Tab-separated table of C-alpha atoms in Angstrom:
chain	number	residue	atom	x	y	z
A	1	MET	CA	16.623	-18.837	-3.898
A	2	LEU	CA	18.441	-18.707	-7.467
A	3	ALA	CA	20.541	-15.876	-8.192
A	4	GLY	CA	18.563	-13.048	-9.892
A	5	SER	CA	15.139	-14.359	-8.952
A	6	LYS	CA	12.371	-11.940	-7.928
A	7	ARG	CA	12.842	-10.132	-4.570
A	8	LYS	CA	10.385	-7.901	-2.719
A	9	HIS	CA	12.979	-5.387	-2.126
A	10	LYS	CA	15.213	-3.438	-4.571
A	11	THR	CA	18.302	-4.004	-2.644
A	12	PRO	CA	19.874	-7.476	-3.103
A	13	GLU	CA	20.201	-9.327	0.016
A	14	ASP	CA	21.770	-12.496	1.166
A	15	THR	CA	22.117	-14.558	4.224
A	16	SER	CA	25.289	-15.556	6.027
A	17	SER	CA	26.414	-19.116	6.701
A	18	SER	CA	26.629	-20.270	10.312
A	19	SER	CA	27.973	-23.200	12.380
A	20	SER	CA	24.525	-24.455	12.678
A	21	LYS	CA	23.769	-23.994	8.996
A	22	ARG	CA	26.394	-25.370	6.757
A	23	ALA	CA	26.222	-25.011	3.220
A	24	ARG	CA	25.748	-28.181	1.144
A	25	SER	CA	28.742	-29.614	-0.728
A	26	SER	CA	29.731	-28.160	-4.039
A	27	SER	CA	27.891	-29.360	-7.117
A	28	SER	CA	29.777	-29.938	-10.451
A	29	GLN	CA	26.479	-28.362	-12.135
A	30	VAL	CA	26.429	-24.611	-12.843
A	31	VAL	CA	23.312	-22.552	-11.703
A	32	PRO	CA	20.828	-21.915	-14.311
A	33	ARG	CA	20.653	-18.350	-15.903
A	34	LEU	CA	17.401	-16.220	-15.573
A	35	LEU	CA	17.688	-13.808	-18.147
A	36	GLN	CA	15.054	-11.323	-16.997
A	37	HIS	CA	16.975	-10.322	-13.910
A	38	HIS	CA	20.652	-9.440	-13.036
A	39	GLU	CA	22.831	-11.778	-11.052
A	40	LEU	CA	24.131	-10.774	-7.605
A	41	ILE	CA	27.790	-11.853	-8.823
A	42	GLN	CA	28.930	-10.463	-12.268
A	43	LEU	CA	32.285	-10.942	-13.735
A	44	TYR	CA	33.912	-8.186	-15.909
A	45	SER	CA	36.864	-8.081	-18.240
A	46	ALA	CA	37.819	-6.181	-21.272
A	47	HIS	CA	38.462	-9.545	-23.199
A	48	GLN	CA	34.880	-11.103	-22.960
A	49	GLN	CA	31.839	-10.555	-25.019
A	50	ARG	CA	29.624	-9.151	-22.104
A	51	ASN	CA	30.263	-7.262	-19.199
A	52	ASN	CA	33.481	-6.101	-21.143
A	53	GLU	CA	33.580	-2.500	-19.788
A	54	PRO	CA	35.300	-2.732	-16.206
A	55	VAL	CA	36.070	0.947	-16.028
A	56	LYS	CA	32.706	2.021	-16.857
A	57	MET	CA	31.190	-0.315	-14.341
A	58	ILE	CA	33.436	0.906	-11.576
A	59	CYS	CA	32.696	4.510	-12.357
A	60	GLU	CA	28.946	3.935	-12.503
A	61	THR	CA	29.084	1.988	-9.035
A	62	ILE	CA	31.061	4.730	-7.563
A	63	LEU	CA	28.595	7.501	-8.913
A	64	GLN	CA	25.596	5.510	-7.484
A	65	ALA	CA	27.068	5.593	-3.984
A	66	LYS	CA	24.723	7.506	-1.492
A	67	ARG	CA	26.294	6.579	1.953
A	68	SER	CA	30.044	5.696	1.666
A	69	VAL	CA	32.936	4.716	-0.708
A	70	LEU	CA	35.919	2.909	0.419
A	71	LEU	CA	38.720	1.941	-1.916
A	72	LYS	CA	41.823	-0.252	-0.980
A	73	VAL	CA	43.889	-0.709	-4.130
A	74	PHE	CA	47.684	-1.142	-5.043
A	75	ASN	CA	47.742	1.380	-7.800
A	76	ILE	CA	45.335	4.060	-8.991
A	77	GLY	CA	45.607	6.316	-11.820
A	78	SER	CA	42.528	5.935	-13.990
A	79	PRO	CA	41.336	9.663	-14.757
A	80	ARG	CA	37.727	8.540	-15.278
A	81	ILE	CA	37.739	6.617	-11.836
A	82	LEU	CA	39.396	9.560	-9.831
A	83	ALA	CA	36.837	11.895	-11.576
A	84	ALA	CA	34.122	9.553	-10.330
A	85	LEU	CA	35.382	9.516	-6.816
A	86	ALA	CA	35.716	13.282	-6.666
A	87	GLU	CA	32.289	13.784	-7.815
A	88	ALA	CA	30.945	11.166	-5.381
A	89	SER	CA	32.803	12.757	-2.567
A	90	ASN	CA	30.418	15.950	-2.798
A	91	ARG	CA	27.590	13.874	-1.416
A	92	ALA	CA	29.112	10.834	0.552
A	93	PRO	CA	32.395	10.140	2.437
A	94	VAL	CA	34.919	8.764	0.224
A	95	SER	CA	38.349	7.193	1.390
A	96	VAL	CA	41.177	5.921	-0.923
A	97	HIS	CA	43.927	3.695	0.627
A	98	TYR	CA	46.720	3.179	-1.953
A	99	GLN	CA	50.219	1.793	-2.414
A	100	MET	CA	51.033	3.659	-5.729
A	101	GLY	CA	49.744	6.928	-7.228
A	102	PRO	CA	47.525	8.777	-7.716
A	103	PHE	CA	49.118	11.674	-9.844
A	104	SER	CA	46.189	13.446	-11.365
A	105	LYS	CA	44.659	17.013	-11.296
A	106	HIS	CA	41.420	15.040	-10.095
A	107	CYS	CA	43.155	14.304	-6.681
A	108	THR	CA	42.451	18.280	-5.805
A	109	GLU	CA	38.857	18.121	-6.627
A	110	GLY	CA	36.081	17.163	-4.304
A	111	ASN	CA	36.655	15.843	-0.908
A	112	VAL	CA	38.405	12.523	-1.392
A	113	GLN	CA	40.642	11.387	1.461
A	114	PHE	CA	43.685	9.924	0.040
A	115	ARG	CA	45.721	7.622	2.325
A	116	PRO	CA	49.057	6.290	1.103
A	117	ARG	CA	50.214	3.027	2.521
A	118	ARG	CA	52.695	3.484	5.281
A	119	GLY	CA	54.404	0.292	6.344
A	120	CYS	CA	56.690	-2.714	5.283
A	121	SER	CA	54.102	-4.850	3.682
A	122	LEU	CA	52.608	-4.059	0.150
A	123	LEU	CA	48.793	-2.906	0.068
A	124	HIS	CA	48.003	-5.187	-2.802
A	125	ARG	CA	44.326	-5.326	-2.559
A	126	LYS	CA	41.933	-4.204	-5.420
A	127	THR	CA	38.670	-3.872	-3.579
A	128	LEU	CA	36.001	-1.231	-3.707
A	129	LEU	CA	33.346	-1.122	-1.138
A	130	ILE	CA	30.012	0.859	-1.628
A	131	ASP	CA	27.005	1.654	0.715
A	132	ASN	CA	27.509	-1.211	2.925
A	133	ASN	CA	26.193	-3.726	0.392
A	134	ILE	CA	28.414	-3.703	-2.823
A	135	VAL	CA	31.914	-5.320	-3.169
A	136	VAL	CA	33.992	-4.650	-6.382
A	137	THR	CA	37.169	-6.811	-6.203
A	138	GLY	CA	39.465	-8.908	-8.374
A	139	THR	CA	42.754	-8.782	-10.123
A	140	ALA	CA	43.110	-5.421	-11.778
A	141	ASN	CA	44.597	-2.060	-10.428
A	142	TYR	CA	42.729	0.908	-11.021
A	143	THR	CA	44.569	2.209	-13.969
A	144	GLU	CA	43.336	2.451	-17.460
A	145	ALA	CA	46.059	-0.017	-18.769
A	146	SER	CA	45.185	-2.581	-16.012
A	147	LEU	CA	41.532	-2.591	-16.527
A	148	GLU	CA	41.440	-2.122	-20.345
A	149	LYS	CA	44.647	-3.564	-21.844
A	150	ASP	CA	45.905	-6.132	-19.408
A	151	VAL	CA	44.306	-9.453	-18.819
A	152	ASN	CA	42.345	-9.271	-15.790
A	153	LEU	CA	39.095	-10.192	-13.936
A	154	THR	CA	36.968	-8.170	-11.716
A	155	ALA	CA	33.782	-9.314	-9.907
A	156	LYS	CA	30.978	-7.179	-8.695
A	157	ILE	CA	29.044	-8.538	-5.565
A	158	PHE	CA	25.991	-7.433	-4.008
A	159	SER	CA	26.008	-8.476	-0.486
A	160	GLU	CA	25.822	-6.960	2.950
A	161	HIS	CA	27.393	-9.584	4.698
A	162	LEU	CA	30.575	-9.985	2.197
A	163	TYR	CA	30.699	-6.150	2.675
A	164	ARG	CA	31.152	-6.749	6.246
A	165	TRP	CA	33.923	-9.382	5.916
A	166	ALA	CA	35.651	-7.326	3.355
A	167	PHE	CA	35.448	-4.277	5.604
A	168	ARG	CA	37.008	-5.832	8.436
A	169	HIS	CA	39.442	-8.056	6.435
A	170	ASP	CA	38.148	-10.987	8.325
A	171	ARG	CA	37.585	-14.482	7.003
A	172	GLY	CA	33.843	-15.592	6.396
A	173	GLU	CA	31.487	-17.538	4.138
A	174	VAL	CA	28.149	-16.164	2.927
A	175	ARG	CA	25.354	-17.156	0.830
A	176	VAL	CA	24.853	-14.760	-2.054
A	177	GLY	CA	21.584	-15.947	-3.903
A	178	SER	CA	22.286	-19.392	-4.436
A	179	GLN	CA	25.874	-19.324	-4.413
A	180	GLN	CA	28.491	-20.035	-1.654
A	181	VAL	CA	31.189	-17.237	-1.230
A	182	SER	CA	34.296	-17.726	0.850
A	183	TYR	CA	36.248	-14.738	1.791
A	184	TYR	CA	39.991	-14.737	2.815
A	185	SER	CA	42.222	-11.782	3.816
A	186	LEU	CA	45.821	-12.743	3.987
A	187	SER	CA	46.489	-10.041	6.633
A	188	GLN	CA	44.596	-11.778	9.089
A	189	ILE	CA	44.539	-15.656	8.604
A	190	ARG	CA	47.677	-17.562	9.599
A	191	ARG	CA	50.174	-17.644	6.557
A	192	ASP	CA	50.945	-21.268	7.519
A	193	LEU	CA	47.224	-22.312	6.797
A	194	CYS	CA	47.592	-21.025	3.092
A	195	VAL	CA	47.368	-23.846	0.504
A	196	LYS	CA	50.572	-24.158	-1.562
A	197	ALA	CA	50.101	-24.764	-5.173
A	198	ILE	CA	52.907	-26.856	-6.638
A	199	LEU	CA	53.252	-27.303	-10.419
A	200	GLU	CA	55.064	-30.561	-11.266
A	201	ALA	CA	56.687	-30.957	-14.801
A	202	ASN	CA	54.677	-34.214	-15.630
A	203	GLY	CA	51.008	-33.603	-16.614
A	204	ILE	CA	50.840	-29.945	-16.236
A	205	VAL	CA	50.290	-27.813	-19.426
A	206	LEU	CA	52.033	-24.363	-19.150
A	207	ARG	CA	51.450	-21.462	-21.538
A	208	GLU	CA	53.231	-18.125	-21.924
A	209	ARG	CA	51.538	-14.974	-23.122
A	210	THR	CA	52.392	-13.396	-26.597
A	211	CYS	CA	49.737	-10.593	-26.332
A	212	GLU	CA	50.662	-7.069	-25.652
A	213	GLY	CA	49.987	-5.972	-21.899
A	214	ILE	CA	50.412	-8.089	-18.819
A	215	LEU	CA	48.818	-11.409	-17.916
A	216	HIS	CA	47.718	-10.062	-14.623
A	217	THR	CA	45.107	-12.370	-13.701
A	218	LYS	CA	45.214	-14.540	-10.402
A	219	VAL	CA	42.174	-16.880	-11.134
A	220	CYS	CA	41.549	-20.428	-11.082
A	221	CYS	CA	38.459	-22.264	-12.463
A	222	ILE	CA	37.977	-25.949	-11.044
A	223	ASP	CA	35.555	-28.343	-12.816
A	224	SER	CA	33.624	-25.383	-14.565
A	225	SER	CA	31.935	-25.043	-11.085
A	226	THR	CA	34.334	-23.272	-8.681
A	227	LEU	CA	36.150	-20.024	-9.133
A	228	ILE	CA	39.101	-18.624	-7.194
A	229	ILE	CA	39.650	-14.883	-7.671
A	230	GLY	CA	41.519	-12.204	-5.795
A	231	SER	CA	44.598	-10.008	-5.707
A	232	VAL	CA	47.163	-12.431	-4.655
A	233	ASN	CA	49.709	-13.747	-6.960
A	234	TRP	CA	50.386	-17.584	-6.238
A	235	SER	CA	53.910	-16.799	-5.275
A	236	ARG	CA	56.014	-16.815	-1.897
A	237	GLY	CA	55.687	-12.892	-1.965
A	238	GLY	CA	52.097	-12.999	-2.548
A	239	LEU	CA	51.260	-15.713	0.091
A	240	THR	CA	53.566	-14.512	2.713
A	241	LEU	CA	54.310	-10.744	2.557
A	242	ASN	CA	51.701	-8.562	1.051
A	243	LEU	CA	48.182	-7.402	2.279
A	244	GLU	CA	45.946	-9.477	0.040
A	245	GLU	CA	42.384	-11.020	-0.270
A	246	PHE	CA	40.657	-13.582	-2.541
A	247	LEU	CA	37.275	-15.064	-2.978
A	248	ILE	CA	36.267	-18.771	-3.632
A	249	ILE	CA	32.630	-18.928	-5.521
A	250	ASN	CA	30.801	-21.993	-5.706
A	251	PRO	CA	28.932	-22.948	-7.919
A	252	LEU	CA	29.219	-20.702	-10.968
A	253	THR	CA	26.218	-19.558	-13.040
A	254	GLU	CA	25.989	-20.176	-16.795
A	255	THR	CA	26.785	-16.504	-17.286
A	256	GLN	CA	29.665	-16.369	-15.186
A	257	LEU	CA	31.029	-19.532	-16.678
A	258	GLU	CA	30.614	-18.194	-20.063
A	259	CYS	CA	32.551	-14.877	-19.083
A	260	TYR	CA	35.308	-16.969	-17.746
A	261	ASN	CA	35.548	-19.222	-20.748
A	262	GLU	CA	35.552	-16.119	-23.021
A	263	LEU	CA	38.401	-14.667	-21.049
A	264	TRP	CA	40.312	-18.077	-20.993
A	265	ALA	CA	39.850	-18.271	-24.929
A	266	TYR	CA	41.485	-15.011	-25.243
A	267	ILE	CA	44.512	-16.332	-23.079
A	268	GLU	CA	44.909	-19.381	-25.196
A	269	THR	CA	44.518	-17.389	-28.295
A	270	ASN	CA	47.427	-14.947	-27.237
A	271	SER	CA	49.787	-17.444	-25.792
A	272	ARG	CA	52.113	-20.399	-26.512
A	273	LEU	CA	52.758	-23.630	-24.952
A	274	MET	CA	55.885	-23.554	-22.813
A	275	THR	CA	58.477	-26.020	-24.410
A	276	LYS	CA	61.801	-27.459	-22.822
A	277	GLU	CA	63.520	-25.148	-25.128
A	278	LEU	CA	61.487	-22.001	-24.090
A	279	ILE	CA	62.155	-22.904	-20.481
A	280	GLN	CA	65.924	-23.185	-20.862
A	281	LEU	CA	65.961	-19.870	-22.644
A	282	HIS	CA	64.246	-18.201	-19.932
A	283	GLU	CA	66.722	-19.903	-17.398
A	284	LYS	CA	69.566	-18.531	-19.583
A	285	ARG	CA	68.194	-15.024	-19.446
A	286	LYS	CA	67.724	-15.101	-15.663
A	287	LYS	CA	71.287	-16.200	-15.334
A	288	SER	CA	72.555	-13.414	-17.626
A	289	ILE	CA	70.709	-10.732	-15.536
A	290	THR	CA	72.479	-12.205	-12.329
A	291	ASP	CA	75.680	-11.539	-14.011
A	292	PRO	CA	76.336	-7.847	-14.336
A	293	LYS	CA	79.115	-8.539	-17.097
A	294	GLN	CA	76.416	-10.050	-19.157
A	295	THR	CA	73.618	-7.741	-18.527
A	296	SER	CA	72.672	-5.437	-21.439
A	297	SER	CA	70.469	-2.399	-20.769
A	298	SER	CA	67.508	-3.930	-22.879
A	299	THR	CA	67.808	-7.201	-20.550
A	300	GLN	CA	67.750	-5.114	-17.426
A	301	ASP	CA	64.858	-3.188	-18.734
A	302	GLU	CA	62.986	-6.458	-19.255
A	303	GLU	CA	63.825	-7.738	-15.766
A	304	ASN	CA	62.660	-4.408	-14.234
A	305	ALA	CA	59.212	-4.795	-16.062
A	306	SER	CA	59.128	-8.378	-14.920
A	307	THR	CA	59.801	-7.253	-11.276
A	308	SER	CA	57.188	-4.643	-11.591
A	309	ALA	CA	54.619	-7.135	-13.019
A	310	GLU	CA	55.157	-9.418	-9.938
A	311	GLN	CA	54.449	-6.546	-7.580
A	312	GLN	CA	51.158	-5.932	-9.135
């Protein structure tokens, strides 16, 4: 059944894949868009034409909760999201697991259970679970800057089966409408099974952001059909140390591909090609930072900001 086609029930449903029912191989064609119905997988970013109010979407999703709200996030500080959590906690259990924050008057309102991360590994996920059938996940922390200023991508997915995988932090594959979604939790799967992405100097075009804010996306689109999206940075620390998760979605719908292309167009417009000279300049700055005698206060501030960005 195509995503967004007519259903007898109001609540979106999907069927999980099994060993006896393997999904067909990925197609290079996107799924056609049916305009009269909403899709079961929706992409949000402040830097695209449609679905460009991620904070509003998150707040509305929280306020629609009737049974439960579970949020696991690296950093939370958005006053609007905290207010929505407080209001929702008056009618349903609300639990927030976090690494950083929150520091707001809204923390004392309602009946929200705030649980700071205790342990060596960073809780780096950015996942909201609602009413056993809605998963909101992606690359953005739950701060105003991350969701509205920085370059991020957030997916809202209607799926009971995906909810169960994300709730248990287990690996699984599900069908969401006509799309295949694979879920991976880096706290459970063997780290040595993670695919290592290696960029060689020849044939790879690198770009450096020039816009204000942080280029915070951790997404990859392959052949305009497959999307990889999640909390994990493609670095040694992200793939080996933190509590992370990511999704692989295939094939993309026309609407999803348009959203991604609009975000990519924004990134291209607000970035520059990495030349040999720029790479040498970065290496020079890096070396000066490692030498205390050559490190200025402004350079140190830049390095601290870079380190903070890597942890997000």
